[in-house]
PDB file of C-alpha atoms and ligand atoms in Angstrom:
ATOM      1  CA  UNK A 265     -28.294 -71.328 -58.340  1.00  0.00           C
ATOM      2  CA  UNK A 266     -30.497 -71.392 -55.435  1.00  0.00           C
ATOM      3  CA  UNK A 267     -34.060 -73.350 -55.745  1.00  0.00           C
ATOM      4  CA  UNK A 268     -36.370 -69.704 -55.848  1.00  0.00           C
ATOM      5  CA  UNK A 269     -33.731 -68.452 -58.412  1.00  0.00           C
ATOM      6  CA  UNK A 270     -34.372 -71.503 -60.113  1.00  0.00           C
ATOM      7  CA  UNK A 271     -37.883 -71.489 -60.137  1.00  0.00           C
ATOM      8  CA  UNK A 272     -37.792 -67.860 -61.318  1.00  0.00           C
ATOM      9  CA  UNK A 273     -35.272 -68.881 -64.089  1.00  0.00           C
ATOM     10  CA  UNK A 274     -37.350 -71.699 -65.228  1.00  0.00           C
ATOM     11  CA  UNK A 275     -41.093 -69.331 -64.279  1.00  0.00           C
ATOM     12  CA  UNK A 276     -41.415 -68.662 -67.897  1.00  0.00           C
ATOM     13  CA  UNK A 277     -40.050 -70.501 -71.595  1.00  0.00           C
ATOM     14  CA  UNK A 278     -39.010 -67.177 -72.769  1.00  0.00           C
ATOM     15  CA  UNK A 279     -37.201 -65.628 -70.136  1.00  0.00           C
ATOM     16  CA  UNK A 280     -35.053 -69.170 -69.851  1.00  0.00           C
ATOM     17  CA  UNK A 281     -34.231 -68.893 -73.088  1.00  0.00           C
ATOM     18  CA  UNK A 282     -32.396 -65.872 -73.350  1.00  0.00           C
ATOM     19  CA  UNK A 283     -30.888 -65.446 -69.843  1.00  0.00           C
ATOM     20  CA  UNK A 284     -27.833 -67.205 -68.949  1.00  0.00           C
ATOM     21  CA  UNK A 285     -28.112 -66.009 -64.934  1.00  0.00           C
ATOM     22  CA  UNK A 286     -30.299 -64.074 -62.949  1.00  0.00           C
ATOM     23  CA  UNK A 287     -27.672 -62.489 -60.751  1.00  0.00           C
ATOM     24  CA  UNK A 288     -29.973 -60.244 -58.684  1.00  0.00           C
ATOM     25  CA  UNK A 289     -33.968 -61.849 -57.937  1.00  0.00           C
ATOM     26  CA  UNK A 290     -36.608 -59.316 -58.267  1.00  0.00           C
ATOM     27  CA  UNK A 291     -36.887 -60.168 -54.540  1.00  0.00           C
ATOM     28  CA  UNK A 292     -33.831 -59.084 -53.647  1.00  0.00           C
ATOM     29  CA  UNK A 293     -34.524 -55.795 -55.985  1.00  0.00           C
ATOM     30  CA  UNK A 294     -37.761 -55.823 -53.840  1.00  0.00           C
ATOM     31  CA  UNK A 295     -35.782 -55.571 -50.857  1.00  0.00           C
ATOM     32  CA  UNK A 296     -33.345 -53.116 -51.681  1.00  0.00           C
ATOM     33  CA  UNK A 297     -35.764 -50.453 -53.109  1.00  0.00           C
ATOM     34  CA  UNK A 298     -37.365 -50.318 -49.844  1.00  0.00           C
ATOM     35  CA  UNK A 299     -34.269 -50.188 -48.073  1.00  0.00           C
ATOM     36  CA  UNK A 300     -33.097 -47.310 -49.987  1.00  0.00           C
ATOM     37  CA  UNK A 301     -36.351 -45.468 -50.043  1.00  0.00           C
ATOM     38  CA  UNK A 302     -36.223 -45.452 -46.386  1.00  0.00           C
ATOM     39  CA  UNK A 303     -32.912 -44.233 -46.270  1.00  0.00           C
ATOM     40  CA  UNK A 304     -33.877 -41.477 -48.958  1.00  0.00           C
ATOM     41  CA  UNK A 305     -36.938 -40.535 -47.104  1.00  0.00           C
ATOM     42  CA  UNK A 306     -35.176 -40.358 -43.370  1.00  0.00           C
ATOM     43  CA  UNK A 307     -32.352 -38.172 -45.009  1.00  0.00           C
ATOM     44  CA  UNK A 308     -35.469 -36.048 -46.604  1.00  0.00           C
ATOM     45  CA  UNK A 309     -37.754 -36.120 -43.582  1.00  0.00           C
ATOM     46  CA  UNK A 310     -36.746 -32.822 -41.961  1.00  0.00           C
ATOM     47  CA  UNK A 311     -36.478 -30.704 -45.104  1.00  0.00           C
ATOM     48  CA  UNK A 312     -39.197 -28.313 -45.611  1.00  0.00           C
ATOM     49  CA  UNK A 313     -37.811 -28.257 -49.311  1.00  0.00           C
ATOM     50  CA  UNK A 314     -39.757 -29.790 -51.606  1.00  0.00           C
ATOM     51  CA  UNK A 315     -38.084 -33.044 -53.277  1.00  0.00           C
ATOM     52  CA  UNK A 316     -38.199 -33.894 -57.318  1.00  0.00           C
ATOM     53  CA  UNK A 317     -37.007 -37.225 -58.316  1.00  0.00           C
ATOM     54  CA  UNK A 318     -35.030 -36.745 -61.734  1.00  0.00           C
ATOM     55  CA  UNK A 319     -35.005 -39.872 -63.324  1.00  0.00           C
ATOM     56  CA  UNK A 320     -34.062 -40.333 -67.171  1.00  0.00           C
ATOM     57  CA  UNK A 321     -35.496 -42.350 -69.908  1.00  0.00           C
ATOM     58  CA  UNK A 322     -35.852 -45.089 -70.520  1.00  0.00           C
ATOM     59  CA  UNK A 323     -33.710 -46.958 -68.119  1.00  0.00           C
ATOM     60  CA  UNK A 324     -34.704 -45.699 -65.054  1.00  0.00           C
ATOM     61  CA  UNK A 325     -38.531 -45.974 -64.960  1.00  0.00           C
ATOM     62  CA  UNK A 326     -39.101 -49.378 -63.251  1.00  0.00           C
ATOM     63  CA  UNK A 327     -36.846 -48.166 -60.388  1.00  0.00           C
ATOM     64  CA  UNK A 328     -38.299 -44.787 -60.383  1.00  0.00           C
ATOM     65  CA  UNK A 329     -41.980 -46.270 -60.078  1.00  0.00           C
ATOM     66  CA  UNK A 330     -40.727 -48.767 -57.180  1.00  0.00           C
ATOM     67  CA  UNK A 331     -38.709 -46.217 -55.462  1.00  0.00           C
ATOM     68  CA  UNK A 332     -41.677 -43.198 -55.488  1.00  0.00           C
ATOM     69  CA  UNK A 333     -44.352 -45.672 -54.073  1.00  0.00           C
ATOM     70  CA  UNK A 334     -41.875 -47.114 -51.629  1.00  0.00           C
ATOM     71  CA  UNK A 335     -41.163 -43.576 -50.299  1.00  0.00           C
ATOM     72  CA  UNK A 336     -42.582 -42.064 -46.968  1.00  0.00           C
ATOM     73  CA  UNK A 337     -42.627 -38.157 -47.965  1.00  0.00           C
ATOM     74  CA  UNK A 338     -44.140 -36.632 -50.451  1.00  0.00           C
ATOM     75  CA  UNK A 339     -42.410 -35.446 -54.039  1.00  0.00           C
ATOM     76  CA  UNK A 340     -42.779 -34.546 -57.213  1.00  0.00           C
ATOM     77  CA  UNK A 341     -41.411 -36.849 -60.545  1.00  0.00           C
ATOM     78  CA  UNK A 342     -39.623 -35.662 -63.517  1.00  0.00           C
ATOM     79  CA  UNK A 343     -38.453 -37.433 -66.377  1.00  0.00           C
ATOM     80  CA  UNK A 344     -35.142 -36.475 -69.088  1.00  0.00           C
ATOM     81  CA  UNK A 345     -34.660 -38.122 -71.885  1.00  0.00           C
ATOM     82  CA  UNK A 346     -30.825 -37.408 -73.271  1.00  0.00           C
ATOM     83  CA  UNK A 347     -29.037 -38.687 -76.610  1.00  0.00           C
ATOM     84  CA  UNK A 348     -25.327 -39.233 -76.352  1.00  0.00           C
ATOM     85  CA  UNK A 349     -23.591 -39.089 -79.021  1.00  0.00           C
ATOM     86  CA  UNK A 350     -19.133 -38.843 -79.539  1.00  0.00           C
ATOM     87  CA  UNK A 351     -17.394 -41.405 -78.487  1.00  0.00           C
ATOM     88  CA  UNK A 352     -19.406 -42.330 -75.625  1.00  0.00           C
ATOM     89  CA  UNK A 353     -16.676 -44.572 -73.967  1.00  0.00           C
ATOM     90  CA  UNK A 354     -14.954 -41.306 -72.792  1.00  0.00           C
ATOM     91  CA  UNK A 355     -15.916 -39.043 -70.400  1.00  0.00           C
ATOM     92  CA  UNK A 356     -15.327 -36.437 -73.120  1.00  0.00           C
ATOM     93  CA  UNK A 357     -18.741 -37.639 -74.889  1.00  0.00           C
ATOM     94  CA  UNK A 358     -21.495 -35.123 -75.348  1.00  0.00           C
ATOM     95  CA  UNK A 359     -24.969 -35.449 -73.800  1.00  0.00           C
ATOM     96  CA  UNK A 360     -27.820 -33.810 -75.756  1.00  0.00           C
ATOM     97  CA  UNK A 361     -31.251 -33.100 -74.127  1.00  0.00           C
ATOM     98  CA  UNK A 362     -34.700 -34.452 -75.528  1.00  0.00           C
ATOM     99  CA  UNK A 363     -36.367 -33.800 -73.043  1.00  0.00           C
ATOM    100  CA  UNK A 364     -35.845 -31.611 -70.216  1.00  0.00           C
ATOM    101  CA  UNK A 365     -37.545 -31.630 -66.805  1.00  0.00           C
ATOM    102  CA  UNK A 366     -40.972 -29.809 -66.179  1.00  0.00           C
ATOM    103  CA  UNK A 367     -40.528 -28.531 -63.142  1.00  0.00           C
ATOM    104  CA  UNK A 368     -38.043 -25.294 -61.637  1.00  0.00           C
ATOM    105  CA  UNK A 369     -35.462 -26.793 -59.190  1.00  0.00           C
ATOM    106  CA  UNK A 370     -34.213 -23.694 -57.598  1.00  0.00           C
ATOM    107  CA  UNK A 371     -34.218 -24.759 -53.607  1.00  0.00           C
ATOM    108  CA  UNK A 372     -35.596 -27.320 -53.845  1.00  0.00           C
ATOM    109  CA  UNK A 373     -33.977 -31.096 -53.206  1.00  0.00           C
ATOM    110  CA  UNK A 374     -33.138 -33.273 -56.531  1.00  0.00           C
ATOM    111  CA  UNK A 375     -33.071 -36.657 -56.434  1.00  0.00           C
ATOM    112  CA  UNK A 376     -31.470 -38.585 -58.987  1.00  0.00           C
ATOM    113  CA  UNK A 377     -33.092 -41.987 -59.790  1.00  0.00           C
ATOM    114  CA  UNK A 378     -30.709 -43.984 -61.882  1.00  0.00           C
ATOM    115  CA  UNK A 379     -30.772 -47.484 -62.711  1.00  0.00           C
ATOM    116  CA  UNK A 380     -26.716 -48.495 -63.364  1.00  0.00           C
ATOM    117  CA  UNK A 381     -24.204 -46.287 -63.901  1.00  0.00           C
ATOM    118  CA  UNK A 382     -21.676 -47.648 -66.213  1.00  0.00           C
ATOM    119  CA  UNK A 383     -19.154 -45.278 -67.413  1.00  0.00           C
ATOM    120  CA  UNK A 384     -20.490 -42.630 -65.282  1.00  0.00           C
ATOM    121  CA  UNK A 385     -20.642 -39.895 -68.128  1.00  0.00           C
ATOM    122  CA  UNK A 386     -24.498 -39.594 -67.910  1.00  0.00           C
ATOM    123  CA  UNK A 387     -24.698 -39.566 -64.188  1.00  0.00           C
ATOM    124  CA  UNK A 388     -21.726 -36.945 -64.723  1.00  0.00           C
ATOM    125  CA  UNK A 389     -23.448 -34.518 -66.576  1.00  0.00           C
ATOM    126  CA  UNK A 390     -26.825 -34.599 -65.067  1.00  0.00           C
ATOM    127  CA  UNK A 391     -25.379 -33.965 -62.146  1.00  0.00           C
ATOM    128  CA  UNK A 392     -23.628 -30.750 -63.620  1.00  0.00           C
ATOM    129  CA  UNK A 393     -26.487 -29.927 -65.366  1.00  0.00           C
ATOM    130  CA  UNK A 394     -28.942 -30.157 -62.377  1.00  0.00           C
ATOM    131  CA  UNK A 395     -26.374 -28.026 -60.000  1.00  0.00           C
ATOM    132  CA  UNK A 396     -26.333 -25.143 -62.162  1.00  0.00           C
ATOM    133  CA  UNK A 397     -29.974 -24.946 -61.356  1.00  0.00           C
ATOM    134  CA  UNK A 398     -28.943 -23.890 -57.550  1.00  0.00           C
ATOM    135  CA  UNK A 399     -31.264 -26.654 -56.249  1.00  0.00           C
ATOM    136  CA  UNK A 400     -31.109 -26.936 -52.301  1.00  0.00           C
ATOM    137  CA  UNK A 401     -29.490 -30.259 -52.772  1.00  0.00           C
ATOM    138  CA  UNK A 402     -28.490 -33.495 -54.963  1.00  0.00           C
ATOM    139  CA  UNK A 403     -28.913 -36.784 -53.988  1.00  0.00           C
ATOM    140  CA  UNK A 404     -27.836 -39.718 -56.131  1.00  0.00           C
ATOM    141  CA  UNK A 405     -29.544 -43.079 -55.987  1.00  0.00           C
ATOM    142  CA  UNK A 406     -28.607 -45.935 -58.157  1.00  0.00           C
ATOM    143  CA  UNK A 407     -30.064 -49.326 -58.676  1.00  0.00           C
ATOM    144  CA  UNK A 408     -26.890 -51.407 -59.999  1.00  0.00           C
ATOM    145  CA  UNK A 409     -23.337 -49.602 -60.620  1.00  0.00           C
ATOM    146  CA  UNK A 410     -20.501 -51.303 -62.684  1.00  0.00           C
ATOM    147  CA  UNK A 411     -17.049 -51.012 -60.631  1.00  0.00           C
ATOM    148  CA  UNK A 412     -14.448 -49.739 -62.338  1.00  0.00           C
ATOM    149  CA  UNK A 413     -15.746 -48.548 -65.507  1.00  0.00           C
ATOM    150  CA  UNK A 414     -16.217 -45.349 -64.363  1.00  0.00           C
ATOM    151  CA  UNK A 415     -13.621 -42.514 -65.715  1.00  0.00           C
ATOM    152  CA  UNK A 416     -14.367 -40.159 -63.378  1.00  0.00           C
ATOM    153  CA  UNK A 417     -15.147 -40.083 -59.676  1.00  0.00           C
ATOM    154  CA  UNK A 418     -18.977 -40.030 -59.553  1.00  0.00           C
ATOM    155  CA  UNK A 419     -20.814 -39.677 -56.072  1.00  0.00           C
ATOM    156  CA  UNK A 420     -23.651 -41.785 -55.473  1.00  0.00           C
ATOM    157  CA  UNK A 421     -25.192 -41.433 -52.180  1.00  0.00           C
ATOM    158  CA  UNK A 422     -27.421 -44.636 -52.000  1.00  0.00           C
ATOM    159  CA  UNK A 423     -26.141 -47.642 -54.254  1.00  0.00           C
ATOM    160  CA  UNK A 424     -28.285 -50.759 -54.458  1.00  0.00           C
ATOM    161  CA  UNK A 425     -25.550 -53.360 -55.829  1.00  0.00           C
ATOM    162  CA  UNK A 426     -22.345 -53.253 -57.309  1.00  0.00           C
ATOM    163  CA  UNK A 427     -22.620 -55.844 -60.534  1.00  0.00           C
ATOM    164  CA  UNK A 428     -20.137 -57.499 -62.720  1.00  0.00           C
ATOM    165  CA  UNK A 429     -18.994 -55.833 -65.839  1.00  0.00           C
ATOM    166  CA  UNK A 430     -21.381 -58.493 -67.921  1.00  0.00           C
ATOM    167  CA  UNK A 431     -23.892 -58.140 -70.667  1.00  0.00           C
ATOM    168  CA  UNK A 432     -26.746 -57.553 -67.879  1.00  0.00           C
ATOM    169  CA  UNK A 433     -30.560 -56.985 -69.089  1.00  0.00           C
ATOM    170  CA  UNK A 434     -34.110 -56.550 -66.922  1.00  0.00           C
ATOM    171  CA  UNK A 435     -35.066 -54.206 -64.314  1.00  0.00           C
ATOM    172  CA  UNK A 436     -34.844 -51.221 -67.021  1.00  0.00           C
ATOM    173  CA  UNK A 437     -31.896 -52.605 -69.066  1.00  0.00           C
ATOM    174  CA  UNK A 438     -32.471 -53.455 -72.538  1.00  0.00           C
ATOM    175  CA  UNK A 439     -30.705 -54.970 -75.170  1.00  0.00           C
ATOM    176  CA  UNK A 440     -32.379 -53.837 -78.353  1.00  0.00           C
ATOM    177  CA  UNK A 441     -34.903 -52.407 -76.637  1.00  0.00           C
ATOM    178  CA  UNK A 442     -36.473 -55.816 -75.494  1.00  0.00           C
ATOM    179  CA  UNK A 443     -35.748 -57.228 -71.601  1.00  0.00           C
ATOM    180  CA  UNK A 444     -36.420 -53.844 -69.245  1.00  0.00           C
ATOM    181  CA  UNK A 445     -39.811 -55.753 -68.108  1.00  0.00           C
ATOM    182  CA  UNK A 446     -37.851 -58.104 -66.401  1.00  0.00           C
ATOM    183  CA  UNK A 447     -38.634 -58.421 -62.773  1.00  0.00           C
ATOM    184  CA  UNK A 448     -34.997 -59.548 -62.102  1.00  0.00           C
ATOM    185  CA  UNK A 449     -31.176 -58.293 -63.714  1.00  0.00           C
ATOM    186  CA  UNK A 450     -29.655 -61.179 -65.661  1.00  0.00           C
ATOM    187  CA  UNK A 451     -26.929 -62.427 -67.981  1.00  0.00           C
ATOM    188  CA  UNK A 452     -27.646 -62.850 -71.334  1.00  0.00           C
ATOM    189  CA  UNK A 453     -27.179 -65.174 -73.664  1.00  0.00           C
ATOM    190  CA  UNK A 454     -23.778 -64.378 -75.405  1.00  0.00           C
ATOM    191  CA  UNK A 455     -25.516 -66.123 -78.414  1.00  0.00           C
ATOM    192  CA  UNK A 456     -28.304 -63.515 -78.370  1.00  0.00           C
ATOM    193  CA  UNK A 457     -25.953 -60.356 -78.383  1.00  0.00           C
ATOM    194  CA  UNK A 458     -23.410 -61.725 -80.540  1.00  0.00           C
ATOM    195  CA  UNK A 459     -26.244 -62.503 -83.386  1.00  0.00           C
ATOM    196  CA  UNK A 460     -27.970 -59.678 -83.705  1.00  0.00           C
TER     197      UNK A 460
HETATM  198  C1  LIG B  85     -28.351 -46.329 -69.631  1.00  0.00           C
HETATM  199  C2  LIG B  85     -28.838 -46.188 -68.196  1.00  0.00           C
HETATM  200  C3  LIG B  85     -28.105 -44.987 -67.683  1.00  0.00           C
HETATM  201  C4  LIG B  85     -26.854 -44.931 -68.541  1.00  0.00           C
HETATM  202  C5  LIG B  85     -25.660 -45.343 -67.739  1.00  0.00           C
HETATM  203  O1  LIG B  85     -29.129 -45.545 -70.474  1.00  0.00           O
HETATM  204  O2  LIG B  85     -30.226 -46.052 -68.128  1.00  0.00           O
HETATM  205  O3  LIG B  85     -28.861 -43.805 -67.826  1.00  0.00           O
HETATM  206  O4  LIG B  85     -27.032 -45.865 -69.620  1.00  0.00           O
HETATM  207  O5  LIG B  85     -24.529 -45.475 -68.547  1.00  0.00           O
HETATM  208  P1  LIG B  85     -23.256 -44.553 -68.394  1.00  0.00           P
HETATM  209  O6  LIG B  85     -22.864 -44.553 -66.950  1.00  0.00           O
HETATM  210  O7  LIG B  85     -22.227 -45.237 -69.267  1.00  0.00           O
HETATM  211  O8  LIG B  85     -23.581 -43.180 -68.903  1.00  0.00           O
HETATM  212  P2  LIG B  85     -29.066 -45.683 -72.064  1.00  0.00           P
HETATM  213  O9  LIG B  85     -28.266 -44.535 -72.614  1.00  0.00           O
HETATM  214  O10 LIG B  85     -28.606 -47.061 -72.436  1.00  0.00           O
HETATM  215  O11 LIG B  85     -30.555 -45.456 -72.503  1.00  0.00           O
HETATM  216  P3  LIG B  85     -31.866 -46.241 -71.985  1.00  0.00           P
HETATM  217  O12 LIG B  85     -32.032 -45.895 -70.525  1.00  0.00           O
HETATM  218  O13 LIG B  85     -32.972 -45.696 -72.828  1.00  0.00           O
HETATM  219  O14 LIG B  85     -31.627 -47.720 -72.187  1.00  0.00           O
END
């Protein structure tokens, strides 16, 4: 581990005691926000469509904040919250909406803000769901994405990093709800997710 990894690692008793890792610094998450904002907002510039960022709960929300303020057009932000329930492993499980967007996406451009895709099957459906709205466009943008674990072929535009198929938390992830407030994605502890 590098010294400012280590520094950040050892920055606070309770973070230290949990993570095994950090695998990507908040720094480098820093980094790549803005690089993919910039991308976004270049691809966007010319479009005199308006653009909604779709991002869904709870994941998503520290990229989503980063991402909008790091942006150089202007758009609006709408949140989903979804249940999936089935056997969520397949791409046969079932999404159920509990909470649907605000706003009317007809011609207009969509951008999804999604912190990992794992198995793909959310990413999947909202992007089904989201076409049949006839929007003007989709873009997908996603923080982390785990290779190979996906069961279909799911597009994603702008892709931060490609992690390791690991018991990751921070940046959004949670295990039992706790970790998203991390500044940085880490390991944890096998000991913490095996005892629980
Ligand atoms: C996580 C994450 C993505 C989804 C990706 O959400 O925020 O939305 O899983 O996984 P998938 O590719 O296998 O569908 P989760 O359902 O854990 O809820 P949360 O965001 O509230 O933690």
């Amino acid at each position: 581990m590098d010294a400012d990894l280590q520094n950040e690692f050892n920055g606070d008793e309770w973070y230290g005691n949990h993570i095994e890792r950090v695998i990507i610094s908040a720094d480098a998450i820093q980094e790549k926000v803005t690089e993919l904002a910039k991308r976004v907002s270049t691809d966007l510039a010319d479009s005199d469509d308006e653009i909604i960022l779709v991002g869904v709960f709870k994941g998503a929300v520290m990229f989503m904040a980063d991402f909008a303020r790091a942006l150089s057009v202007p758009v609006k932000m709408e949140f989903m919250a979804l249940s999936s329930y089935g056997d969520s492993t397949t791409s046969s499980g079932t999404v159920r909406i509990l909470k649907d967007i605000d706003s009317d996406i007809k011609d207009k451009n969509v951008v999804i803000v999604e912190d990992i895709i794992d198995s793909g099957l959310t990413l999947s459906w909202l992007l089904k769901y989201l076409e049949g709205q006839e929007p003007a466009s989709v873009t997908v943008v996603s923080m982390l994405r785990k290779p190979g674990m996906q069961h279909t072929d799911i597009p994603v535009d702008h892709l931060g990093f490609d992690i390791p198929n690991e018991f990751v938390v921070g940046y959004g992830l949670d295990f039992a709800e706790r970790y998203r407030e991390l500044p940085f994605v880490g390991v944890l502890k096998s000991e913490i997710h095996q005892n629980s």
